[in-house]
PDB file of C-alpha atoms in Angstrom:
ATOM      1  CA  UNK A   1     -12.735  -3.219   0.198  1.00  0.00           C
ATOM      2  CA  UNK A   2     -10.773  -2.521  -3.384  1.00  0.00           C
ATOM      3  CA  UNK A   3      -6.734  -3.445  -2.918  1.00  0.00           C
ATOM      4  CA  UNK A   4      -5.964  -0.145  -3.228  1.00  0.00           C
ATOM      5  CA  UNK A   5      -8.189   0.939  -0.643  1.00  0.00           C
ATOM      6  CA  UNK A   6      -6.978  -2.128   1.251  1.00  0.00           C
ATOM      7  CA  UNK A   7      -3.711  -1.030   1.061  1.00  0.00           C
ATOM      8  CA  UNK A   8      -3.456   2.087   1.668  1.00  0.00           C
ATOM      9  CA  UNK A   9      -5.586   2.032   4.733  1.00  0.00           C
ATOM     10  CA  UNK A  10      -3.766  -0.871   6.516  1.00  0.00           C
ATOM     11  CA  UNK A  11      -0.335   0.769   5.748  1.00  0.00           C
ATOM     12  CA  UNK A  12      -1.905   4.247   7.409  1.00  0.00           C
ATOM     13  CA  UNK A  13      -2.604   2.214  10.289  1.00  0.00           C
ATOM     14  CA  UNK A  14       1.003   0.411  10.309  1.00  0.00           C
ATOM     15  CA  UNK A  15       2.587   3.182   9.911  1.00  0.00           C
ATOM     16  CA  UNK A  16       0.748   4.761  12.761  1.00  0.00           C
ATOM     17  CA  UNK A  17       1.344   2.090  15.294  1.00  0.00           C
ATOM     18  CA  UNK A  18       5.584   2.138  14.381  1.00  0.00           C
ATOM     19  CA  UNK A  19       5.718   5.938  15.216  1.00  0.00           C
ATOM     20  CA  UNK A  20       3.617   5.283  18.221  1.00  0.00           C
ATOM     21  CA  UNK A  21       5.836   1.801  19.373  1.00  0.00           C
ATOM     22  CA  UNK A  22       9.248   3.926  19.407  1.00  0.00           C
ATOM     23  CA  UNK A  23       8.848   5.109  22.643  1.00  0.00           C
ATOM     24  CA  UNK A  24       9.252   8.627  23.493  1.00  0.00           C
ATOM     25  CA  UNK A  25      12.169   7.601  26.860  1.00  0.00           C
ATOM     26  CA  UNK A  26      14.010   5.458  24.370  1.00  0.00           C
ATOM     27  CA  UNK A  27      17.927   7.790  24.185  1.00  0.00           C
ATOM     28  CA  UNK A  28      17.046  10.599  21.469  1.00  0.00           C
ATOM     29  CA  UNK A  29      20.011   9.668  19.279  1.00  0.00           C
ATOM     30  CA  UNK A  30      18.904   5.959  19.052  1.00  0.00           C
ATOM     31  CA  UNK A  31      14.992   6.812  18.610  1.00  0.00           C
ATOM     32  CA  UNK A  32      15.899   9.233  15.972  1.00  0.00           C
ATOM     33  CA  UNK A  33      17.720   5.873  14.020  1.00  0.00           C
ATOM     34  CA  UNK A  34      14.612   4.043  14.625  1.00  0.00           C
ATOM     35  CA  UNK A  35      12.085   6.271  13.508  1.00  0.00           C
ATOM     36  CA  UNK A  36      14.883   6.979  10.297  1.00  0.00           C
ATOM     37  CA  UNK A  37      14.619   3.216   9.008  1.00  0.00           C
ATOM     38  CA  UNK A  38      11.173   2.341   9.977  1.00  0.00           C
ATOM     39  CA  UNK A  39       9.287   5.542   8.489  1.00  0.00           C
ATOM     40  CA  UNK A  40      11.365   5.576   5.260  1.00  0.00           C
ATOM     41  CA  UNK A  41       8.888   4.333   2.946  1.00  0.00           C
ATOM     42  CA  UNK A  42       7.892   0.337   1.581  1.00  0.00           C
ATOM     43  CA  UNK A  43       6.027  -1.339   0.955  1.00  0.00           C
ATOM     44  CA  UNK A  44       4.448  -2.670   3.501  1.00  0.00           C
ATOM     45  CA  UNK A  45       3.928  -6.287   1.912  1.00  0.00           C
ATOM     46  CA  UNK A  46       4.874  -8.236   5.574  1.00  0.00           C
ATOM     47  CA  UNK A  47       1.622  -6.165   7.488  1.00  0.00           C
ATOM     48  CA  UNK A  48      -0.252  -6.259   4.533  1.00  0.00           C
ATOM     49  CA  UNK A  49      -0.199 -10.187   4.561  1.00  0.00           C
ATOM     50  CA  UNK A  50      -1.115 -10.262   7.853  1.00  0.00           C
ATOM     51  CA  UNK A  51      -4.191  -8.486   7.428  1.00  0.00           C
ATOM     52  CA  UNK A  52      -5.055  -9.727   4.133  1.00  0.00           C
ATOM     53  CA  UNK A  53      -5.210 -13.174   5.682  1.00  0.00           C
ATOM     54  CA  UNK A  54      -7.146 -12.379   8.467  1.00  0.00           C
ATOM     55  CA  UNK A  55      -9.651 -10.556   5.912  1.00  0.00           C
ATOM     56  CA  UNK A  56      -9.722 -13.552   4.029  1.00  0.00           C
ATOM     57  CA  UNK A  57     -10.721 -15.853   7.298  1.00  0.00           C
ATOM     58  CA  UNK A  58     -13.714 -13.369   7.802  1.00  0.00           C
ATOM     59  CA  UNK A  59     -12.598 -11.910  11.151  1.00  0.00           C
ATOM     60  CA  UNK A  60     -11.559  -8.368  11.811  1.00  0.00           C
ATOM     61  CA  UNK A  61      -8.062  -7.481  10.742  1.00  0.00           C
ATOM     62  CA  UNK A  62      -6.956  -4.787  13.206  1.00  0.00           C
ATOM     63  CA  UNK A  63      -6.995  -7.129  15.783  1.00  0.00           C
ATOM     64  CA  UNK A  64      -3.792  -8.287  13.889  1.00  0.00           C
ATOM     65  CA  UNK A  65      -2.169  -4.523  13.827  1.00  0.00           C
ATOM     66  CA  UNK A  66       0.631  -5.324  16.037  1.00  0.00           C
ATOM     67  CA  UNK A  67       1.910  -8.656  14.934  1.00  0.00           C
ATOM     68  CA  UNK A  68       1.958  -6.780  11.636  1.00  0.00           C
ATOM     69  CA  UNK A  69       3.501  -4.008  13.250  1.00  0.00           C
ATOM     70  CA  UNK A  70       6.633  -6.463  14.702  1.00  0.00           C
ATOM     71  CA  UNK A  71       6.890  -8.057  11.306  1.00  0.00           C
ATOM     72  CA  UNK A  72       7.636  -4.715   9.784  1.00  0.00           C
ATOM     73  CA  UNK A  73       9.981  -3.983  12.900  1.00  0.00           C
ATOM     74  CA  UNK A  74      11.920  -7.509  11.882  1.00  0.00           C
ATOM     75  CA  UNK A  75      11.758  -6.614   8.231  1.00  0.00           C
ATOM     76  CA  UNK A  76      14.005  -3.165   8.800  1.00  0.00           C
ATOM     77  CA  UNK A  77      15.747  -4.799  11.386  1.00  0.00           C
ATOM     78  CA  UNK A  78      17.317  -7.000   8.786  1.00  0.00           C
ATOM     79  CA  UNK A  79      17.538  -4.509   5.931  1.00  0.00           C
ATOM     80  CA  UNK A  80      19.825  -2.027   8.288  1.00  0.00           C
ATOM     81  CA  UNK A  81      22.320  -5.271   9.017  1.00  0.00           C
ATOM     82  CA  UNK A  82      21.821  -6.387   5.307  1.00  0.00           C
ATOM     83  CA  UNK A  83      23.246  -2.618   4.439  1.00  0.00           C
ATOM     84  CA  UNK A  84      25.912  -2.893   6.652  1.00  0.00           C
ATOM     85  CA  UNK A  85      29.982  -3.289   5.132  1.00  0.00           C
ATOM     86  CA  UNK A  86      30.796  -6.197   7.215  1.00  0.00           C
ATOM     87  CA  UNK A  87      27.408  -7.945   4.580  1.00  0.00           C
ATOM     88  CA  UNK A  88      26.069  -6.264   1.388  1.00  0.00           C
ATOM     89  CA  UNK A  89      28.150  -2.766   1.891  1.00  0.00           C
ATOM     90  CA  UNK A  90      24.909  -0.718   0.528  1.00  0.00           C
ATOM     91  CA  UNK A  91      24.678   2.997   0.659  1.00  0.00           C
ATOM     92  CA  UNK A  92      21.509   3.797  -0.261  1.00  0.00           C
ATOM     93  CA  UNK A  93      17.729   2.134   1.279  1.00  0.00           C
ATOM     94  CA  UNK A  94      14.593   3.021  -0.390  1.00  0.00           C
ATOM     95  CA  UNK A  95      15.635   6.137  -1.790  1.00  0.00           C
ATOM     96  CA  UNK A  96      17.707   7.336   1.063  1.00  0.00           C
ATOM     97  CA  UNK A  97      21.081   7.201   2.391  1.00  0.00           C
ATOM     98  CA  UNK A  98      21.211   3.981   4.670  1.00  0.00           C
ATOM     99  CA  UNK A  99      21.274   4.283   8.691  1.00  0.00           C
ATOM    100  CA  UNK A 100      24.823   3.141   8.874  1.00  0.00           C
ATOM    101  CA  UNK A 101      25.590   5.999   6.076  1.00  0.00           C
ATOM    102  CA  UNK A 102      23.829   8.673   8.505  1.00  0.00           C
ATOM    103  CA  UNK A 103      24.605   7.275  12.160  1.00  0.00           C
ATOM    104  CA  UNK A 104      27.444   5.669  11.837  1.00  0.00           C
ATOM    105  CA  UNK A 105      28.070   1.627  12.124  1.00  0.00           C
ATOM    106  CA  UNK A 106      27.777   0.997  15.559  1.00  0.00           C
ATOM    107  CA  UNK A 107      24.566   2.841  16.039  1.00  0.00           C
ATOM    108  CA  UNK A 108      22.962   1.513  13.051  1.00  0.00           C
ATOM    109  CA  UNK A 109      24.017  -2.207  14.674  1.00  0.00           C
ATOM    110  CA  UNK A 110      22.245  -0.960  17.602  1.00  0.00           C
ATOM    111  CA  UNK A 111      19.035   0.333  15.906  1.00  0.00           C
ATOM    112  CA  UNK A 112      18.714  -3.458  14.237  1.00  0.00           C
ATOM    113  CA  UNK A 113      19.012  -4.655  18.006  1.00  0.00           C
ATOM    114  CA  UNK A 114      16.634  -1.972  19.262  1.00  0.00           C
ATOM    115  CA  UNK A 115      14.003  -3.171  16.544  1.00  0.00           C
ATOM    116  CA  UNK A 116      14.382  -6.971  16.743  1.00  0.00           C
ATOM    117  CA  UNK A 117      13.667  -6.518  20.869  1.00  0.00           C
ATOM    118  CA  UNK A 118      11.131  -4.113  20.425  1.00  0.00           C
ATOM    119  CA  UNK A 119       9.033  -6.428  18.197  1.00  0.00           C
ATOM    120  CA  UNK A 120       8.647  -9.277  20.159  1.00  0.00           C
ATOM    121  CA  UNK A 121       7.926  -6.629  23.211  1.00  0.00           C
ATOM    122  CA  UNK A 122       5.140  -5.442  20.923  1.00  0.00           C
ATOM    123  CA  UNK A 123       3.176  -8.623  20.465  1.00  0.00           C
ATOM    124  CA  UNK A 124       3.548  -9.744  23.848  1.00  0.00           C
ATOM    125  CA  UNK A 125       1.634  -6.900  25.436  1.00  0.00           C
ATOM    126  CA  UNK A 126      -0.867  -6.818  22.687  1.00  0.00           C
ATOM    127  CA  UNK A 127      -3.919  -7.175  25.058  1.00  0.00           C
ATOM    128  CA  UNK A 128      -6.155  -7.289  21.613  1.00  0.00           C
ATOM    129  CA  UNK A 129      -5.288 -11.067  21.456  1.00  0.00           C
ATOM    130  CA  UNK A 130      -5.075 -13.614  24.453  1.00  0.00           C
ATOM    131  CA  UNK A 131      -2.078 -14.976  26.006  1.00  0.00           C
ATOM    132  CA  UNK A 132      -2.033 -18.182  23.712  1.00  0.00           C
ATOM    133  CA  UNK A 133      -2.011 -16.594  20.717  1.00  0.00           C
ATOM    134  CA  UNK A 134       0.467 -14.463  21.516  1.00  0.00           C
ATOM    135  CA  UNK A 135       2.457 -16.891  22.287  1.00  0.00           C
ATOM    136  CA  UNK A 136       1.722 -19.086  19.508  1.00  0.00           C
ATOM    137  CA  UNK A 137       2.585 -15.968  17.408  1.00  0.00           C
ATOM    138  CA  UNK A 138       5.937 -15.584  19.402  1.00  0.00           C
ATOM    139  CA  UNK A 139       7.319 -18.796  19.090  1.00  0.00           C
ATOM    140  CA  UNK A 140       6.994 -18.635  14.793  1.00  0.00           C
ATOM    141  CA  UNK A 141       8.086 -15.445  14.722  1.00  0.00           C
ATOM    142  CA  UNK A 142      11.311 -16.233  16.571  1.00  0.00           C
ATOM    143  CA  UNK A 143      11.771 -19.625  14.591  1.00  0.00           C
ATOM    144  CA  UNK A 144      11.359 -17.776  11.283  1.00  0.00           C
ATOM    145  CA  UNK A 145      13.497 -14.564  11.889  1.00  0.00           C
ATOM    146  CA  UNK A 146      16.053 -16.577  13.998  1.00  0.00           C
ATOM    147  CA  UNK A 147      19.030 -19.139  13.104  1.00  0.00           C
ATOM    148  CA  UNK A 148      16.804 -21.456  11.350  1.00  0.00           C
ATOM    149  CA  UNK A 149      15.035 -18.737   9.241  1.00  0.00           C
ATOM    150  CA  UNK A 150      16.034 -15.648   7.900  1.00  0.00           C
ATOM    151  CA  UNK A 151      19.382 -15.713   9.669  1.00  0.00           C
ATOM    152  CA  UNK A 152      20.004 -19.025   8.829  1.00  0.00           C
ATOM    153  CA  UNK A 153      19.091 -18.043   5.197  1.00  0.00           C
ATOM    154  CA  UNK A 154      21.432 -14.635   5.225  1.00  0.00           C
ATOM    155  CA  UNK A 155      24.282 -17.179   6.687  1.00  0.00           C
ATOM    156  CA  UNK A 156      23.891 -19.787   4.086  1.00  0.00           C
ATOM    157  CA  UNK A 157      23.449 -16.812   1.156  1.00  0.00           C
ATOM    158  CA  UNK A 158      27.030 -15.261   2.530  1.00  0.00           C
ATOM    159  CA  UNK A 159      28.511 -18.371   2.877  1.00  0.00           C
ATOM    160  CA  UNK A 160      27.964 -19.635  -0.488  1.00  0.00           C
ATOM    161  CA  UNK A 161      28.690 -15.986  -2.497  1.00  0.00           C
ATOM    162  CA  UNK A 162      32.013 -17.756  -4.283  1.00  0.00           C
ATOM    163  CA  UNK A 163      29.820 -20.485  -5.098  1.00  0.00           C
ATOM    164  CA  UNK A 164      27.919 -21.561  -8.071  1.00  0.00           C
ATOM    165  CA  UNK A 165      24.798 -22.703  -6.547  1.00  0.00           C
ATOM    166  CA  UNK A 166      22.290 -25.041  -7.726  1.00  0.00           C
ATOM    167  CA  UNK A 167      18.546 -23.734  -8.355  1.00  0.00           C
ATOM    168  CA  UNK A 168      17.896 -26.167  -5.187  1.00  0.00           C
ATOM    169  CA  UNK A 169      20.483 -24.804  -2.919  1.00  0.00           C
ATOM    170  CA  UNK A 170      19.814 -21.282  -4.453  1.00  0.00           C
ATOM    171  CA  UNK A 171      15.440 -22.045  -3.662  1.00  0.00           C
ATOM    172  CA  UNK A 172      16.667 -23.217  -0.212  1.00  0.00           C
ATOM    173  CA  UNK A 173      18.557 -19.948   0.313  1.00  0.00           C
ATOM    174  CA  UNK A 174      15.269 -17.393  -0.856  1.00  0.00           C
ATOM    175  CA  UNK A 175      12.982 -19.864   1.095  1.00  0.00           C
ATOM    176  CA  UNK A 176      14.833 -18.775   4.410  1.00  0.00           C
ATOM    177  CA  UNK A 177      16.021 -15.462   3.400  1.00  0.00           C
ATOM    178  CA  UNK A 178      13.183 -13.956   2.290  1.00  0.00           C
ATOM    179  CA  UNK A 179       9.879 -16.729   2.551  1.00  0.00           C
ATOM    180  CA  UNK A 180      10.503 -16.986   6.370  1.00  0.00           C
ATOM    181  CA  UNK A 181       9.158 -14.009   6.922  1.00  0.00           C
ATOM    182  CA  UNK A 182       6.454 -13.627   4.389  1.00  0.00           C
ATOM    183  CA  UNK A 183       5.381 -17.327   5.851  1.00  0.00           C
ATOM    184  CA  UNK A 184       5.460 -15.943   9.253  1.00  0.00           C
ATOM    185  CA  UNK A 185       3.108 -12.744   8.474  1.00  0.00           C
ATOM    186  CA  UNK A 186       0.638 -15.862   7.285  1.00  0.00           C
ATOM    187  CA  UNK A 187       0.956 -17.517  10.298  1.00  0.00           C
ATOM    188  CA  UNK A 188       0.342 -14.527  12.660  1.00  0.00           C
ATOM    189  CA  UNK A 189      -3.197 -14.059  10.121  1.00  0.00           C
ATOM    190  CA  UNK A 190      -4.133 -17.510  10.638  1.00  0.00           C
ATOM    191  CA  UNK A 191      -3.440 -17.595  14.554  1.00  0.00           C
ATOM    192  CA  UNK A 192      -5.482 -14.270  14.510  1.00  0.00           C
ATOM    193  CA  UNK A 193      -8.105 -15.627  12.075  1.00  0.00           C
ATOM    194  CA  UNK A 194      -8.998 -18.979  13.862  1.00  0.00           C
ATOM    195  CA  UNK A 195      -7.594 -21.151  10.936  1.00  0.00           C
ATOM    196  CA  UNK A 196      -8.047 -24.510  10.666  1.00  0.00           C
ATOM    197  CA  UNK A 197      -4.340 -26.428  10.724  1.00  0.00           C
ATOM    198  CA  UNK A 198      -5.332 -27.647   6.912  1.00  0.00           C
ATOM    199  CA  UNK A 199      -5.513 -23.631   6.199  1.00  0.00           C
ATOM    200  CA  UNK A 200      -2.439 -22.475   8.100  1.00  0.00           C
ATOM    201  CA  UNK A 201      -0.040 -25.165   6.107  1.00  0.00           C
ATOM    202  CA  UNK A 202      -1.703 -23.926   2.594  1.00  0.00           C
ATOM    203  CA  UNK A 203      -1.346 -19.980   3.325  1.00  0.00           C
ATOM    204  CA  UNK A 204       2.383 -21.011   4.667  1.00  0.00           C
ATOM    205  CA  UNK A 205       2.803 -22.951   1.555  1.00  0.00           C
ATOM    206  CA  UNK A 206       2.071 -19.702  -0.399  1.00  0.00           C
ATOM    207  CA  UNK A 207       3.651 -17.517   1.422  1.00  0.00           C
ATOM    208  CA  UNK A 208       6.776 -19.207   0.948  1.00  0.00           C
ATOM    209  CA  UNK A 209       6.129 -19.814  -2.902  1.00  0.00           C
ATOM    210  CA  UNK A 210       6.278 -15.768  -2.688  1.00  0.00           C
ATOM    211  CA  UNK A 211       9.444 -15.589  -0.843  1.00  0.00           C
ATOM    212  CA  UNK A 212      11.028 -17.479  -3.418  1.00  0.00           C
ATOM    213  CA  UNK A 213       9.716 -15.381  -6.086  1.00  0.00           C
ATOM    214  CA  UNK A 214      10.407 -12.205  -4.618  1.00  0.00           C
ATOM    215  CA  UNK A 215      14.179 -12.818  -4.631  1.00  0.00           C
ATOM    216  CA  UNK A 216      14.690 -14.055  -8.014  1.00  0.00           C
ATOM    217  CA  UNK A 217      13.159 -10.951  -9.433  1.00  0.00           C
ATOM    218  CA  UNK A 218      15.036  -9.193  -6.567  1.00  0.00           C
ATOM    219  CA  UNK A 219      18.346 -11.042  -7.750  1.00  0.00           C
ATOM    220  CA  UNK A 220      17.646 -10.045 -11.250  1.00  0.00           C
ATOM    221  CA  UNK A 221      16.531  -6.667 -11.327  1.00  0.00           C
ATOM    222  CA  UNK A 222      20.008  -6.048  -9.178  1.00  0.00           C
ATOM    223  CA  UNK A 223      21.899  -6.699 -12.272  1.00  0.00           C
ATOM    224  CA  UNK A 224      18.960  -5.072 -15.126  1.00  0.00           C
ATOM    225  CA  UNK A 225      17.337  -2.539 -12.895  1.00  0.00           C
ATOM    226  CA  UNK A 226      18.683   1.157 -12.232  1.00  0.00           C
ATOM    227  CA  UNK A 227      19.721   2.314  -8.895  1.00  0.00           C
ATOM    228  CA  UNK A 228      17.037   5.828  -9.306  1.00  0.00           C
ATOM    229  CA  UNK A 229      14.094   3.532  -9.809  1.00  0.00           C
ATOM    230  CA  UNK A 230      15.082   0.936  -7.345  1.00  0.00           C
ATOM    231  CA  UNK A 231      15.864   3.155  -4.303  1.00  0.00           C
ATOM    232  CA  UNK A 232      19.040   1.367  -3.947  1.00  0.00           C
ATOM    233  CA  UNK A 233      22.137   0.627  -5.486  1.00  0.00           C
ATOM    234  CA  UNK A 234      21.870  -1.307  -8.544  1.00  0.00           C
ATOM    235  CA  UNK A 235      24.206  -3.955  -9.191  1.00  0.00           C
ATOM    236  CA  UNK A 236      25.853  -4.654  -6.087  1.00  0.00           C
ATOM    237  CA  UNK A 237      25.711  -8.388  -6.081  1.00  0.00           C
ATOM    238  CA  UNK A 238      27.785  -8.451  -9.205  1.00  0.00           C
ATOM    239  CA  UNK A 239      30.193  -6.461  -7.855  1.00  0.00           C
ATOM    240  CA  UNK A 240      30.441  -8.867  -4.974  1.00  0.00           C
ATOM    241  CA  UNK A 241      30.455 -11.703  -7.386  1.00  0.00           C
ATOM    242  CA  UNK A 242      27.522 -13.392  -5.862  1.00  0.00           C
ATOM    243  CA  UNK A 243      26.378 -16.051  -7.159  1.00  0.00           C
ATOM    244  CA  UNK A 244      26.505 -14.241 -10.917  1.00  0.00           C
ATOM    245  CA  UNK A 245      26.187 -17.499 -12.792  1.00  0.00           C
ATOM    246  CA  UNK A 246      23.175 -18.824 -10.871  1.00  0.00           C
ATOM    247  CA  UNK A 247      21.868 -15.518 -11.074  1.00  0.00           C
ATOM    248  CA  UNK A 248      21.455 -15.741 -15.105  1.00  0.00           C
ATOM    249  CA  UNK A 249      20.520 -19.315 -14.681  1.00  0.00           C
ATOM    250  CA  UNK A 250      16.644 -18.617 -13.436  1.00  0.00           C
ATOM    251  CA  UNK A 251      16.446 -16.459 -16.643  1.00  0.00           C
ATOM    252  CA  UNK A 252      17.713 -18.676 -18.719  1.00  0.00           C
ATOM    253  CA  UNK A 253      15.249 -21.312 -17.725  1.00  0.00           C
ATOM    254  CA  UNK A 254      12.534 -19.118 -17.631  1.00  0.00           C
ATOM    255  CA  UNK A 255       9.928 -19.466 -20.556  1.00  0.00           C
ATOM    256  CA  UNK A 256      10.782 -16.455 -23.147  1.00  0.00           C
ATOM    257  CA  UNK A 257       6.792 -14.284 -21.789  1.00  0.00           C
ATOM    258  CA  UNK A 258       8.066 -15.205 -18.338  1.00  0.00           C
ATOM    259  CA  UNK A 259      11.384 -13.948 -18.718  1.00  0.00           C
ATOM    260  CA  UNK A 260       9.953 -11.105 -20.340  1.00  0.00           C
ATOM    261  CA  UNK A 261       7.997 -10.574 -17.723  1.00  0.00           C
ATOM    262  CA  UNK A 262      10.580 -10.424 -15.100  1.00  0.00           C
ATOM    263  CA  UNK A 263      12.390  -8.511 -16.627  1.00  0.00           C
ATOM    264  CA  UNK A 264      10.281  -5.393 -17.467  1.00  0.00           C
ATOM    265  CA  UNK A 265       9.114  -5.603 -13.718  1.00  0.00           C
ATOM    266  CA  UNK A 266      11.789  -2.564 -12.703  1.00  0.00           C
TER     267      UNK A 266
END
């Protein structure tokens, strides 16, 4: 199958299984919140990992449709408390207004908590996989979204905003932030895809060489990109004064193609 073809099939059927997870005796007002944030667009990348590494262990990657599916739930679980005032004090998500903007803070708090519960519900009763995978799948999943992951990462990120990190404490930020996730997609593949242990550690390895990566173009195209092509505000970690000089120091370092590079990516 041709990447596009790959993707745009597997985030049909992603997108298929959200709408279908939110159930229909969930309270209207709070279903309406969680359909608003989870069907507002992306791309995808967490599910597409999933399946792409089950693909690429030659087994069959729907079987992996609904750890993708709770990866994606995690993954706008975090963006609505990311947008939040009490943390990055964004209006705008992908284009749109963000859920705190349209339901007010408290429900938007409560959509995040709605999405985080609903994922782990969603793996657990996936009868496509048997118990021990599920619960091997479980287990990352709550290591890498939880205090020692992404939280952990988020904490570390807010706690050191004054700060002029080093590219080590800044790496060890991303790898948490933003690779605990992408390494967790991996793992769910490789639990699906019967991989060895020597294959799990090198697809984690990678996926957390992409986390990294992912931010510092994130980080930079916040201060060159524009809010219209980025579907959200532009800028907003300057205006917070995070981390501004570390910021410039990844460009600086880069190599003047790389740099280049980066920075035509918006």
């Amino acid at each position: 199958m041709e990447f596009q073809e790959f993707q745009k099939h597997y985030k049909w059927l992603t997108e298929k299984r959200l709408e279908e997870a939110v159930d229909s005796h969930i309270e209207p007002h709070l279903k309406e919140a969680m359909l608003y944030s989870l069907m507002a667009g992306g791309k995808r990348i967490r599910p597409l990992l999933v399946f792409a590494t089950v693909e690429a262990l030659g087994k069959d990657a729907e079987l992996a449709l609904p750890a993708a599916s709770a990866l994606e739930m995690i993954h706008t679980y975090s963006l609505i408390h990311d947008d939040l005032p009490a943390m990055d004090n964004d209006d705008l998500r992908r284009g749109k207004p963000t859920s705190h903007k349209v339901f007010g803070e408290a429900t938007a708090i409560l959509t995040g908590d709605a999405l985080l519960t609903l994922a782990f519900s969603e793996i657990a009763n996936a009868t496509e996989l048997d118990e021990v995978k599920r619960l091997k799948i479980i287990q990352d999943l709550a290591k890498q979204a939880g205090a020692l992951g992404m939280v952990g990462g988020q904490q570390a990120d807010i706690l050191g905003e004054k700060q002029e990190l080093s590219l080590e404490q800044l790496a060890s930020i991303h790898s948490r932030k933003t690779g605990a996730l992408l390494c967790s997609a991996v793992f769910a593949g490789s639990i699906v895809g019967d991989a060895t242990e020597n294959e799990r550690i090198k697809l984690q390895e990678f996926a957390r060489n992409i986390g990294i990566a992912f931010q510092i173009c994130d980080d930079i195209l916040d201060v060159t990109g524009e809010t219209d092509v980025l579907g959200k505000e532009a800028g907003t970690d300057v205006l917070l004064e995070k981390k501004y000089l570390s910021k410039f120091t990844y460009v600086r370092r880069c190599e003047r193609s790389t740099r280049r590079t980066l920075l035509s990516s918006s």
